[in-house]
Coordinates of N, CA and C and ligand atoms in Angstrom, one line a residue:
X1407 N -0.3 -27.8 5.8 CA -0.1 -26.2 5.3 C -0.7 -25.7 7.3
X1408 N -2.2 -26.3 7.4 CA -2.7 -26.0 8.6 C -1.9 -26.5 9.7
X1409 N -1.7 -28.2 10.0 CA -0.7 -28.1 11.1 C 1.2 -27.7 11.3
X1410 N 1.6 -26.7 9.9 CA 3.0 -26.8 10.5 C 2.7 -25.0 10.5
X1411 N 2.1 -24.1 9.2 CA 1.9 -22.6 9.1 C 1.2 -21.8 10.1
X1412 N 0.1 -22.6 10.4 CA -1.2 -22.2 11.5 C -1.3 -22.5 12.5
X1413 N -1.1 -24.3 13.0 CA -1.3 -24.6 14.6 C 0.1 -24.2 14.7
X1414 N 1.6 -24.3 14.1 CA 2.8 -24.9 14.5 C 3.2 -23.0 14.8
X1415 N 2.2 -21.6 14.6 CA 2.5 -20.5 15.0 C 1.8 -20.0 15.7
X1416 N 0.0 -20.7 16.1 CA -0.9 -19.9 17.2 C -2.3 -19.7 17.5
X1417 N -2.5 -19.9 15.8 CA -3.6 -20.3 15.7 C -4.7 -21.2 16.1
X1418 N -5.6 -21.0 16.8 CA -5.8 -21.8 18.0 C -7.5 -22.0 17.8
X1419 N -8.2 -21.1 16.9 CA -10.0 -21.0 16.9 C -10.1 -21.7 15.8
X1420 N -10.5 -23.2 17.1 CA -11.6 -24.5 16.0 C -12.1 -24.1 14.6
X1421 N -12.9 -22.8 15.0 CA -13.7 -22.4 13.2 C -12.6 -22.1 12.6
X1422 N -11.8 -21.1 12.6 CA -10.5 -20.6 11.7 C -10.0 -22.6 11.1
X1423 N -9.9 -22.8 11.8 CA -8.8 -24.2 11.5 C -9.3 -25.3 10.9
X1424 N -11.1 -24.7 11.1 CA -12.0 -26.1 10.1 C -12.3 -25.3 8.9
X1425 N -12.4 -24.3 8.5 CA -12.6 -23.5 7.4 C -11.2 -23.3 6.8
X1426 N -9.9 -23.4 6.8 CA -8.6 -23.5 5.8 C -8.6 -25.2 5.8
X1427 N -9.4 -26.1 6.4 CA -9.2 -27.6 6.1 C -10.3 -27.1 4.8
X1428 N -11.4 -27.1 4.9 CA -12.2 -26.5 3.9 C -12.2 -25.7 2.7
X1429 N -12.1 -24.8 2.7 CA -11.6 -24.6 1.3 C -9.7 -25.0 0.7
X1430 N -10.3 -25.0 -0.8 CA -9.2 -25.4 -1.8 C -8.7 -24.2 -1.7
X1431 N -7.6 -24.4 -2.0 CA -6.6 -23.0 -1.6 C -5.9 -23.0 -2.7
X1432 N -5.7 -23.4 -3.6 CA -5.0 -24.1 -4.9 C -6.2 -24.0 -6.7
X1433 N -7.8 -23.6 -5.8 CA -8.5 -23.3 -6.6 C -8.6 -21.9 -7.1
X1434 N -7.9 -21.1 -6.1 CA -7.5 -19.7 -5.9 C -6.2 -18.7 -6.4
X1435 N -5.1 -19.7 -6.9 CA -4.8 -19.1 -7.6 C -4.0 -19.2 -9.0
X1436 N -3.2 -18.6 -9.8 CA -3.3 -18.9 -11.6 C -2.7 -19.8 -11.3
X1437 N -3.0 -20.5 -12.3 CA -2.7 -22.7 -12.8 C -1.4 -22.4 -12.8
X1438 N -0.3 -21.5 -13.3 CA 0.8 -21.4 -12.7 C 1.3 -21.8 -11.8
X1439 N 0.6 -21.0 -10.8 CA 1.1 -21.2 -9.1 C 0.5 -22.8 -8.5
X1440 N 0.1 -23.5 -9.4 CA -0.9 -23.8 -8.3 C 0.0 -24.9 -7.5
X1441 N 1.3 -25.0 -7.5 CA 1.9 -26.3 -7.6 C 2.6 -25.3 -5.1
X1442 N 2.4 -24.2 -6.1 CA 2.9 -23.3 -4.8 C 1.7 -22.9 -4.4
X1443 N 0.7 -23.5 -4.5 CA -0.7 -23.0 -3.8 C -0.4 -22.9 -2.0
X1444 N 0.0 -23.6 -1.4 CA 0.1 -24.1 0.4 C 1.1 -23.8 0.5
X1445 N 2.5 -22.9 0.3 CA 3.6 -22.9 0.4 C 3.3 -21.6 1.4
X1446 N 4.4 -21.4 1.9 CA 4.3 -20.1 3.0 C 4.6 -18.8 2.7
X1447 N 4.0 -18.3 2.0 CA 3.8 -17.0 1.3 C 2.9 -16.4 0.3
X1448 N 3.0 -15.1 0.2 CA 1.6 -14.8 -1.1 C 2.4 -15.1 -2.5
X1449 N 1.0 -15.0 -3.2 CA 1.1 -15.2 -4.5 C 0.8 -14.0 -5.4
X1450 N 1.5 -14.7 -6.5 CA 0.9 -13.3 -8.2 C -0.7 -13.7 -8.5
X1451 N -1.6 -12.6 -8.5 CA -3.2 -13.3 -8.4 C -3.4 -12.0 -10.1
X1452 N -2.3 -12.0 -10.2 CA -2.0 -10.8 -11.8 C -2.8 -9.3 -11.2
X1453 N -2.3 -8.4 -12.1 CA -2.6 -6.7 -11.8 C -1.9 -5.9 -10.6
X1454 N -1.0 -7.4 -10.4 CA 0.1 -6.1 -9.6 C -0.6 -6.8 -7.8
X1455 N -1.3 -7.2 -8.1 CA -1.8 -7.6 -6.8 C -2.4 -8.9 -6.5
X1456 N -1.8 -9.5 -5.1 CA -1.4 -11.1 -4.4 C -2.7 -11.8 -3.8
X1457 N -2.3 -13.4 -3.8 CA -3.1 -13.9 -2.7 C -2.1 -14.7 -1.2
X1458 N -2.6 -13.4 0.1 CA -1.9 -13.5 1.0 C -1.3 -14.8 1.7
X1459 N 0.2 -14.3 2.4 CA 0.2 -15.9 3.0 C -1.5 -15.9 3.7
X1460 N -0.8 -17.5 3.8 CA -2.3 -18.9 4.4 C -2.4 -17.7 5.9
X1461 N -1.1 -17.7 6.9 CA -1.1 -17.8 8.1 C -1.1 -15.9 7.9
X1462 N -1.4 -15.5 7.9 CA -1.7 -13.4 7.3 C -3.4 -13.7 7.1
X1463 N -3.7 -14.8 6.2 CA -5.5 -14.9 6.1 C -5.9 -15.6 8.1
X1464 N -5.0 -16.5 7.8 CA -5.6 -16.8 9.6 C -4.8 -15.9 10.6
X1465 N -4.3 -15.0 10.6 CA -4.0 -14.0 11.8 C -5.1 -12.9 11.6
X1466 N -5.3 -13.5 10.6 CA -6.4 -11.3 10.7 C -7.6 -12.3 10.2
X1467 N -8.4 -13.5 10.1 CA -9.7 -13.9 10.2 C -10.0 -14.2 12.1
X1468 N -8.7 -14.3 12.4 CA -8.9 -15.3 14.2 C -9.1 -13.9 14.6
X1469 N -8.2 -12.7 14.4 CA -8.1 -11.6 14.9 C -9.5 -10.6 14.7
X1470 N -11.0 -10.8 14.1 CA -11.9 -10.9 14.3 C -12.7 -11.1 15.5
X1471 N -12.2 -12.7 15.7 CA -12.9 -12.9 16.4 C -14.2 -13.3 16.7
X1472 N -14.7 -14.3 15.5 CA -15.6 -14.4 15.0 C -16.8 -15.5 16.0
X1473 N -18.2 -15.9 16.1 CA -18.4 -16.7 17.0 C -19.6 -17.6 15.5
X1474 N -20.1 -17.1 14.6 CA -20.3 -17.7 13.5 C -21.3 -17.1 13.8
X1475 N -22.3 -16.8 11.9 CA -23.3 -16.1 11.8 C -23.2 -15.2 11.4
X1476 N -21.4 -14.5 12.1 CA -21.8 -12.4 12.1 C -22.3 -12.3 10.2
X1477 N -22.1 -11.0 10.6 CA -22.3 -10.0 8.8 C -21.2 -9.6 8.8
X1478 N -20.0 -9.9 8.0 CA -18.5 -9.5 7.8 C -18.4 -8.3 5.9
X1479 N -17.9 -7.2 6.4 CA -17.0 -7.5 5.4 C -16.0 -7.1 4.9
X1480 N -15.1 -7.5 4.0 CA -14.1 -7.3 2.8 C -13.1 -6.7 2.2
X1481 N -12.5 -5.5 2.3 CA -12.5 -5.1 1.4 C -10.9 -5.5 0.8
X1482 N -10.8 -5.2 0.2 CA -9.9 -6.5 -1.1 C -10.2 -7.6 -2.0
X1483 N -11.5 -8.0 -2.4 CA -11.6 -9.7 -2.4 C -10.0 -10.4 -3.4
X1484 N -9.3 -9.7 -4.0 CA -8.8 -10.1 -4.8 C -8.6 -11.9 -5.8
X1485 N -8.1 -12.8 -4.8 CA -8.4 -13.8 -5.7 C -10.1 -14.0 -5.1
X1486 N -10.2 -13.8 -3.7 CA -11.4 -14.2 -3.7 C -11.1 -16.0 -1.8
X1487 N -9.4 -15.7 -1.8 CA -9.8 -17.1 -0.8 C -9.9 -16.5 0.7
X1488 N -9.4 -15.2 0.9 CA -10.3 -14.9 2.3 C -11.0 -14.6 2.2
X1489 N -12.4 -14.1 1.1 CA -13.8 -14.4 1.0 C -14.7 -15.9 1.8
X1490 N -13.3 -16.8 0.9 CA -14.5 -18.1 1.4 C -13.5 -18.2 2.6
X1491 N -12.6 -18.4 3.0 CA -12.5 -18.6 4.3 C -13.5 -17.8 5.2
X1492 N -13.8 -17.0 5.5 CA -14.8 -16.3 5.7 C -16.5 -16.7 5.6
X1493 N -16.5 -16.9 4.2 CA -17.8 -17.7 4.1 C -18.3 -18.6 4.9
X1494 N -17.2 -19.6 5.4 CA -16.6 -20.5 5.7 C -17.5 -20.1 7.2
X1495 N -17.3 -19.5 8.0 CA -17.2 -19.2 9.3 C -18.8 -18.3 9.0
X1496 N -19.2 -17.1 8.7 CA -20.1 -16.5 8.9 C -21.1 -16.7 8.2
X1497 N -22.0 -15.6 8.8 CA -23.6 -15.6 7.7 C -23.4 -15.5 6.3
X1498 N -23.1 -14.0 6.1 CA -23.0 -12.7 5.1 C -22.0 -12.3 5.7
X1499 N -21.1 -12.4 3.9 CA -19.8 -11.6 3.7 C -20.5 -10.4 2.2
X1500 N -19.8 -9.7 3.1 CA -19.5 -8.9 1.8 C -18.7 -8.3 1.3
X1501 N -17.8 -8.2 0.2 CA -16.8 -8.2 0.0 C -16.4 -6.9 -1.6
X1502 N -15.7 -6.4 -1.5 CA -15.3 -4.9 -2.7 C -13.7 -4.9 -2.7
X1503 N -13.9 -5.3 -4.0 CA -12.6 -4.9 -5.0 C -13.0 -3.8 -5.7
X1504 N -11.6 -3.1 -6.1 CA -11.7 -2.0 -6.6 C -11.1 -2.7 -8.3
X1505 N -10.7 -3.1 -8.5 CA -9.8 -4.3 -10.0 C -11.4 -5.2 -10.6
X1506 N -12.0 -4.4 -11.8 CA -13.6 -5.1 -11.8 C -12.6 -6.9 -12.4
X1507 N -11.8 -7.0 -12.9 CA -11.5 -8.1 -13.4 C -11.0 -9.3 -12.7
X1508 N -10.1 -9.1 -11.4 CA -9.8 -9.9 -9.8 C -11.4 -10.0 -9.3
X1509 N -12.2 -9.3 -9.6 CA -13.4 -9.5 -8.7 C -14.0 -10.5 -9.4
X1510 N -14.2 -10.0 -11.2 CA -15.7 -11.0 -11.8 C -14.7 -12.6 -12.3
X1511 N -13.0 -12.4 -11.7 CA -12.8 -13.8 -11.2 C -13.2 -14.6 -10.3
X1512 N -12.8 -14.0 -9.2 CA -13.1 -15.0 -7.1 C -14.0 -15.0 -7.9
X1513 N -15.0 -14.3 -7.7 CA -16.9 -14.4 -8.2 C -17.2 -15.7 -9.0
X1514 N -16.2 -16.1 -10.0 CA -16.4 -17.0 -10.9 C -16.1 -18.8 -9.5
X1515 N -14.6 -18.0 -9.0 CA -14.3 -19.4 -8.4 C -15.2 -19.6 -7.7
X1516 N -15.7 -18.8 -6.8 CA -16.0 -18.8 -5.5 C -17.7 -19.5 -5.9
X1517 N -18.3 -19.2 -7.0 CA -19.6 -19.9 -7.5 C -19.2 -21.4 -7.4
X1518 N -17.5 -21.4 -8.2 CA -18.1 -23.0 -8.6 C -17.6 -23.9 -8.0
X1519 N -16.9 -23.2 -6.5 CA -17.0 -23.6 -5.2 C -17.6 -23.8 -4.5
X1520 N -18.9 -23.2 -5.0 CA -20.8 -23.4 -3.9 C -21.0 -22.4 -2.6
X1521 N -20.1 -21.6 -3.5 CA -20.9 -20.5 -1.8 C -21.2 -19.3 -2.6
X1522 N -22.5 -19.6 -1.6 CA -23.9 -18.5 -1.5 C -24.2 -17.4 -1.0
X1523 N -23.3 -17.1 0.3 CA -23.5 -15.5 1.2 C -22.5 -14.6 0.8
X1524 N -22.0 -14.9 0.3 CA -20.8 -13.8 -0.5 C -21.8 -12.9 -1.7
X1525 N -21.8 -11.6 -0.7 CA -22.1 -10.3 -2.0 C -21.0 -9.8 -2.4
X1526 N -20.8 -9.2 -4.1 CA -19.9 -9.3 -4.2 C -20.4 -7.7 -4.6
X1527 N -19.1 -6.1 -4.5 CA -19.5 -5.6 -5.5 C -18.0 -5.0 -5.7
X1528 N -17.7 -4.1 -6.5 CA -16.7 -3.3 -7.6 C -16.7 -2.0 -7.1
X1529 N -16.3 -1.5 -7.0 CA -15.6 0.1 -6.0 C -14.7 0.0 -5.4
X1530 N -14.5 1.6 -4.4 CA -13.6 1.7 -3.1 C -14.1 1.3 -2.1
X1531 N -13.4 0.2 -1.9 CA -14.0 0.1 -0.3 C -13.2 0.8 1.0
X1532 N -12.8 1.7 0.8 CA -12.4 3.1 2.1 C -13.9 3.7 2.1
X1533 N -14.3 3.3 1.2 CA -16.3 3.9 1.8 C -16.6 3.0 2.6
X1534 N -16.3 1.8 2.2 CA -17.3 0.8 3.2 C -17.9 0.3 2.3
X1535 N -19.4 0.1 2.7 CA -20.8 -0.4 2.2 C -22.2 0.6 3.0
X1536 N -22.0 1.5 3.1 CA -22.7 2.5 3.6 C -24.4 1.6 4.0
X1537 N -24.8 1.2 2.5 CA -26.5 0.4 3.0 C -26.2 -1.1 3.2
X1538 N -25.0 -1.6 3.1 CA -25.3 -3.0 3.9 C -24.6 -3.0 6.0
X1539 N -24.1 -2.0 5.7 CA -23.5 -1.6 7.1 C -25.1 -1.8 8.4
X1540 N -24.7 -2.3 9.8 CA -23.2 -2.3 10.2 C -23.2 -3.2 10.1
X1541 N -21.7 -3.3 10.0 CA -21.5 -4.5 9.7 C -20.7 -5.5 11.5
X1542 N -20.7 -6.3 11.4 CA -20.1 -7.3 12.6 C -17.8 -7.0 12.4
X1543 N -17.7 -7.2 11.7 CA -16.3 -7.6 10.8 C -16.1 -6.5 10.3
X1544 N -15.2 -6.3 10.1 CA -14.0 -5.7 8.9 C -13.4 -6.1 8.7
X1545 N -13.0 -6.6 7.2 CA -11.1 -7.2 7.0 C -11.2 -6.1 6.2
X1546 N -9.6 -5.4 6.5 CA -9.1 -4.7 5.0 C -8.2 -5.4 4.4
X1547 N -8.1 -6.1 3.5 CA -6.2 -7.2 2.5 C -5.7 -6.6 2.0
X1548 N -4.8 -5.0 2.2 CA -4.7 -3.8 1.6 C -3.6 -2.9 2.4
X1549 N -2.5 -2.0 2.7 CA -2.2 -1.8 3.5 C -2.2 -0.3 3.8
X1550 N -3.5 0.3 4.9 CA -3.7 1.6 4.6 C -2.7 3.2 5.5
X1551 N -3.0 4.0 5.1 CA -2.1 4.6 5.8 C -2.9 5.4 6.9
X1552 N -4.2 5.3 7.5 CA -4.6 5.4 8.4 C -5.8 5.0 8.6
X1553 N -6.3 4.6 9.8 CA -8.4 3.7 9.5 C -8.9 4.1 8.8
X1554 N -9.5 3.9 8.0 CA -10.3 5.0 7.5 C -11.5 5.3 8.3
X1555 N -11.4 6.3 9.0 CA -13.4 6.6 9.8 C -14.0 6.3 8.9
X1556 N -14.2 6.4 7.8 CA -15.6 5.4 7.5 C -16.0 4.0 7.7
X1557 N -14.9 3.5 8.6 CA -15.2 2.2 8.0 C -15.7 1.7 9.9
X1558 N -14.7 3.2 10.2 CA -14.9 2.3 11.8 C -16.4 2.5 12.3
X1559 N -17.0 3.4 11.7 CA -18.5 4.0 11.6 C -19.3 2.9 11.3
X1560 N -18.9 2.2 10.3 CA -19.7 0.7 9.4 C -19.8 -0.4 10.4
X1561 N -18.8 -0.3 11.3 CA -18.6 -0.9 12.2 C -20.6 -1.6 13.0
X1562 N -20.5 -2.6 13.6 CA -22.1 -2.8 14.5 C -21.4 -2.4 16.2
X1563 N -21.8 -2.6 17.0 CA -22.4 -2.5 18.3 C -20.9 -3.9 18.9
X1564 N -19.5 -3.8 19.4 CA -18.7 -4.6 19.6 C -17.8 -4.9 18.4
X1565 N -18.1 -4.3 17.3 CA -18.0 -5.0 15.7 C -15.6 -4.8 16.0
X1566 N -15.2 -5.5 15.4 CA -14.4 -5.7 15.2 C -13.8 -5.2 13.3
X1567 N -12.8 -5.0 13.4 CA -12.5 -4.6 12.0 C -10.3 -4.7 12.0
X1568 N -10.4 -5.6 11.2 CA -8.7 -5.6 11.1 C -8.0 -4.7 9.8
X1569 N -6.9 -4.1 9.9 CA -6.7 -3.6 9.4 C -5.2 -3.5 9.0
X1570 N -4.5 -3.3 8.0 CA -3.1 -3.0 7.8 C -2.8 -1.8 7.7
X1571 N -1.9 -1.1 8.9 CA -1.8 0.6 8.8 C 0.2 0.7 8.8
X1572 N 0.3 2.0 7.8 CA 1.6 2.5 8.4 C 2.1 2.8 6.5
X1573 N 3.0 2.9 6.1 CA 3.5 3.0 5.3 C 3.2 2.6 3.8
X1574 N 3.6 2.5 2.4 CA 3.0 2.3 1.5 C 4.3 0.6 1.6
X1575 N 5.4 0.6 2.2 CA 6.2 -1.2 1.9 C 6.0 -1.7 2.8
X1576 N 5.8 -1.3 4.3 CA 5.3 -2.2 5.7 C 4.2 -1.4 6.3
X1577 N 3.4 -2.2 7.1 CA 2.8 -1.5 7.8 C 2.6 -2.2 9.2
X1578 N 2.0 -2.1 10.2 CA 1.5 -2.8 11.8 C -0.2 -3.0 11.1
X1579 N -0.5 -4.4 11.8 CA -2.0 -5.4 11.9 C -2.4 -4.7 13.0
X1580 N -3.8 -3.9 12.9 CA -4.7 -2.4 13.6 C -5.7 -3.5 14.0
X1581 N -6.2 -4.1 15.0 CA -7.3 -4.5 15.3 C -8.6 -2.9 16.2
X1582 N -9.5 -2.7 15.3 CA -10.3 -1.7 16.2 C -11.2 -2.7 17.2
X1583 N -12.3 -2.2 18.0 CA -13.0 -2.7 18.5 C -14.0 -1.0 18.7
X1584 N -15.0 -1.5 18.3 CA -16.6 -0.6 18.9 C -16.6 -0.7 19.9
X1585 N -17.1 -0.2 20.9 CA -17.9 0.2 22.1 C -18.5 1.4 22.4
X1586 N -19.7 1.2 21.8 CA -20.5 2.8 21.5 C -20.4 3.6 21.1
X1587 N -19.3 4.5 21.3 CA -19.2 5.4 20.1 C -17.2 5.3 20.3
X1588 N -16.8 4.7 21.5 CA -15.3 4.9 21.4 C -15.2 4.1 20.6
X1589 N -13.5 3.3 20.3 CA -13.0 2.5 19.5 C -11.4 2.4 20.3
X1590 N -11.0 0.9 20.6 CA -10.2 0.6 20.5 C -9.5 -0.2 19.8
X1591 N -8.1 0.6 20.7 CA -7.0 -0.2 18.8 C -5.9 -0.6 19.7
X1592 N -5.5 -2.1 18.9 CA -4.6 -2.8 19.3 C -3.2 -3.2 18.3
X1593 N -2.1 -3.4 18.5 CA -1.7 -3.8 17.4 C -1.3 -5.2 17.3
X1594 N -1.0 -6.0 16.7 CA -1.4 -7.0 16.2 C 0.1 -7.8 15.7
X1595 N 0.5 -7.5 14.7 CA 2.2 -7.9 14.4 C 2.6 -6.8 13.3
X1596 N 3.8 -6.5 12.9 CA 4.1 -5.7 11.5 C 3.5 -7.3 10.8
X1597 N 3.6 -6.4 9.3 CA 3.0 -6.7 7.8 C 3.0 -6.1 6.7
X1598 N 3.5 -7.1 5.5 CA 3.3 -5.9 4.3 C 2.4 -6.4 3.3
X1599 N 1.7 -5.3 2.9 CA 0.5 -5.4 1.8 C 0.9 -5.3 0.9
X1600 N -0.1 -5.2 -0.2 CA 0.0 -3.8 -1.3 C -0.9 -2.9 -0.7
X1601 N -0.3 -1.9 -1.6 CA -1.5 -0.5 -1.3 C -3.0 -0.3 -1.1
X1602 N -4.3 0.0 -0.4 CA -5.4 0.6 -0.3 C -5.6 2.2 -0.5
X1603 N -5.9 1.6 -2.3 CA -5.6 2.5 -3.1 C -7.6 3.0 -2.8
X1604 N -8.0 4.4 -2.7 CA -8.9 5.0 -3.0 C -8.9 6.6 -1.8
X1605 N -9.5 6.6 -1.7 CA -10.1 8.0 -1.1 C -9.9 8.1 0.4
X1606 N -9.9 7.5 1.0 CA -10.2 7.4 2.3 C -8.7 6.5 2.7
X1607 N -7.6 5.8 1.5 CA -6.5 5.3 1.5 C -5.5 6.1 1.1
X1608 N -4.4 5.3 0.2 CA -3.9 6.0 -1.1 C -3.8 6.9 -2.3
X1609 N -3.4 7.6 -3.1 CA -3.7 8.2 -3.9 C -3.2 7.1 -5.4
X1610 N -3.8 7.1 -6.5 CA -3.7 6.6 -7.4 C -2.5 6.7 -8.0
X1611 N -1.2 5.7 -8.3 CA 0.1 7.1 -9.0 C -0.4 6.7 -10.2
X1612 N 0.0 7.6 -10.8 CA 0.3 7.5 -12.5 C -0.7 8.0 -13.0
Ligands
LIG2098 N1 -8.4 -11.5 0.4 C1 -7.5 -10.8 -0.7 C2 -7.2 -13.0 -1.4 O1 -7.5 -13.4 -0.6 O2 -6.7 -12.9 -2.6 C3 -5.5 -10.6 -0.6 C4 -6.4 -9.6 -1.1 S1 -5.1 -8.3 -2.5 C5 -3.5 -8.6 -0.9 C6 -5.1 -6.7 -1.8 C7 -6.5 -6.4 -3.0 O3 -6.9 -5.4 -2.3 C8 -6.1 -5.9 -4.1 O4 -7.1 -7.2 -4.8 C9 -5.9 -5.2 -4.6 O5 -6.9 -4.8 -5.6 C10 -7.2 -4.7 -3.6 N2 -7.7 -3.1 -3.2 C11 -6.9 -1.9 -3.7 N3 -7.5 -1.0 -2.8 C12 -9.0 -1.5 -2.8 C13 -9.8 0.3 -2.8 N4 -10.0 0.9 -2.8 N5 -11.5 -1.0 -2.9 C14 -11.3 -2.3 -2.9 N6 -9.8 -3.4 -3.4 C15 -9.0 -2.6 -2.8

């Protein structure tokens, strides 16, 4: 997976590659999909949600430009796999998920895997986590209609926010960087994520 899917497609940050070597992805997928855990695509994790393709997790992580030891917020815990990758590199990871069952499952797996630097929250991550801000990095693993201002304002000086932005069925992966009160945006690539549902995301359907 690391050689073919990540290095082969240009992922080069040694911290990111090392994190992928350390995290056992098969622990984060439902048992019925264990044989496909390292395949080059997303997999279902229940509640209509997915664990993202390994390359997309690597690209988003690399796009945060982490040096190591930072405090990072992840919106959309899902399986917990992205949180584990971040926890390998960062000092502190805060992860927030709106589906309580998914959060509990991720918490159980991450605790079994030995991670002690992850803070779990259940709720609407489009609001960020005001009391834990500022964050050196914020990664949103669901697709938003727009970049939520709340999240931009919870970035530390020089911090980066990586987020898929666009329609319900296709988005652009965008990196936002804070410099004082100014925010610059850079398009990374097209992507397809499940919707970010919440106050500053998409409305809940039905
Ligand atoms: N990062 C996850 C992983 O490593 O498995 C993949 C996440 S999945 C593609 C997107 C997740 O975002 C889903 O679990 C979904 O329930 C969650 N989500 C959607 N809107 C959210 C919101 N406003 N706040 C928190 N979580 C949200």
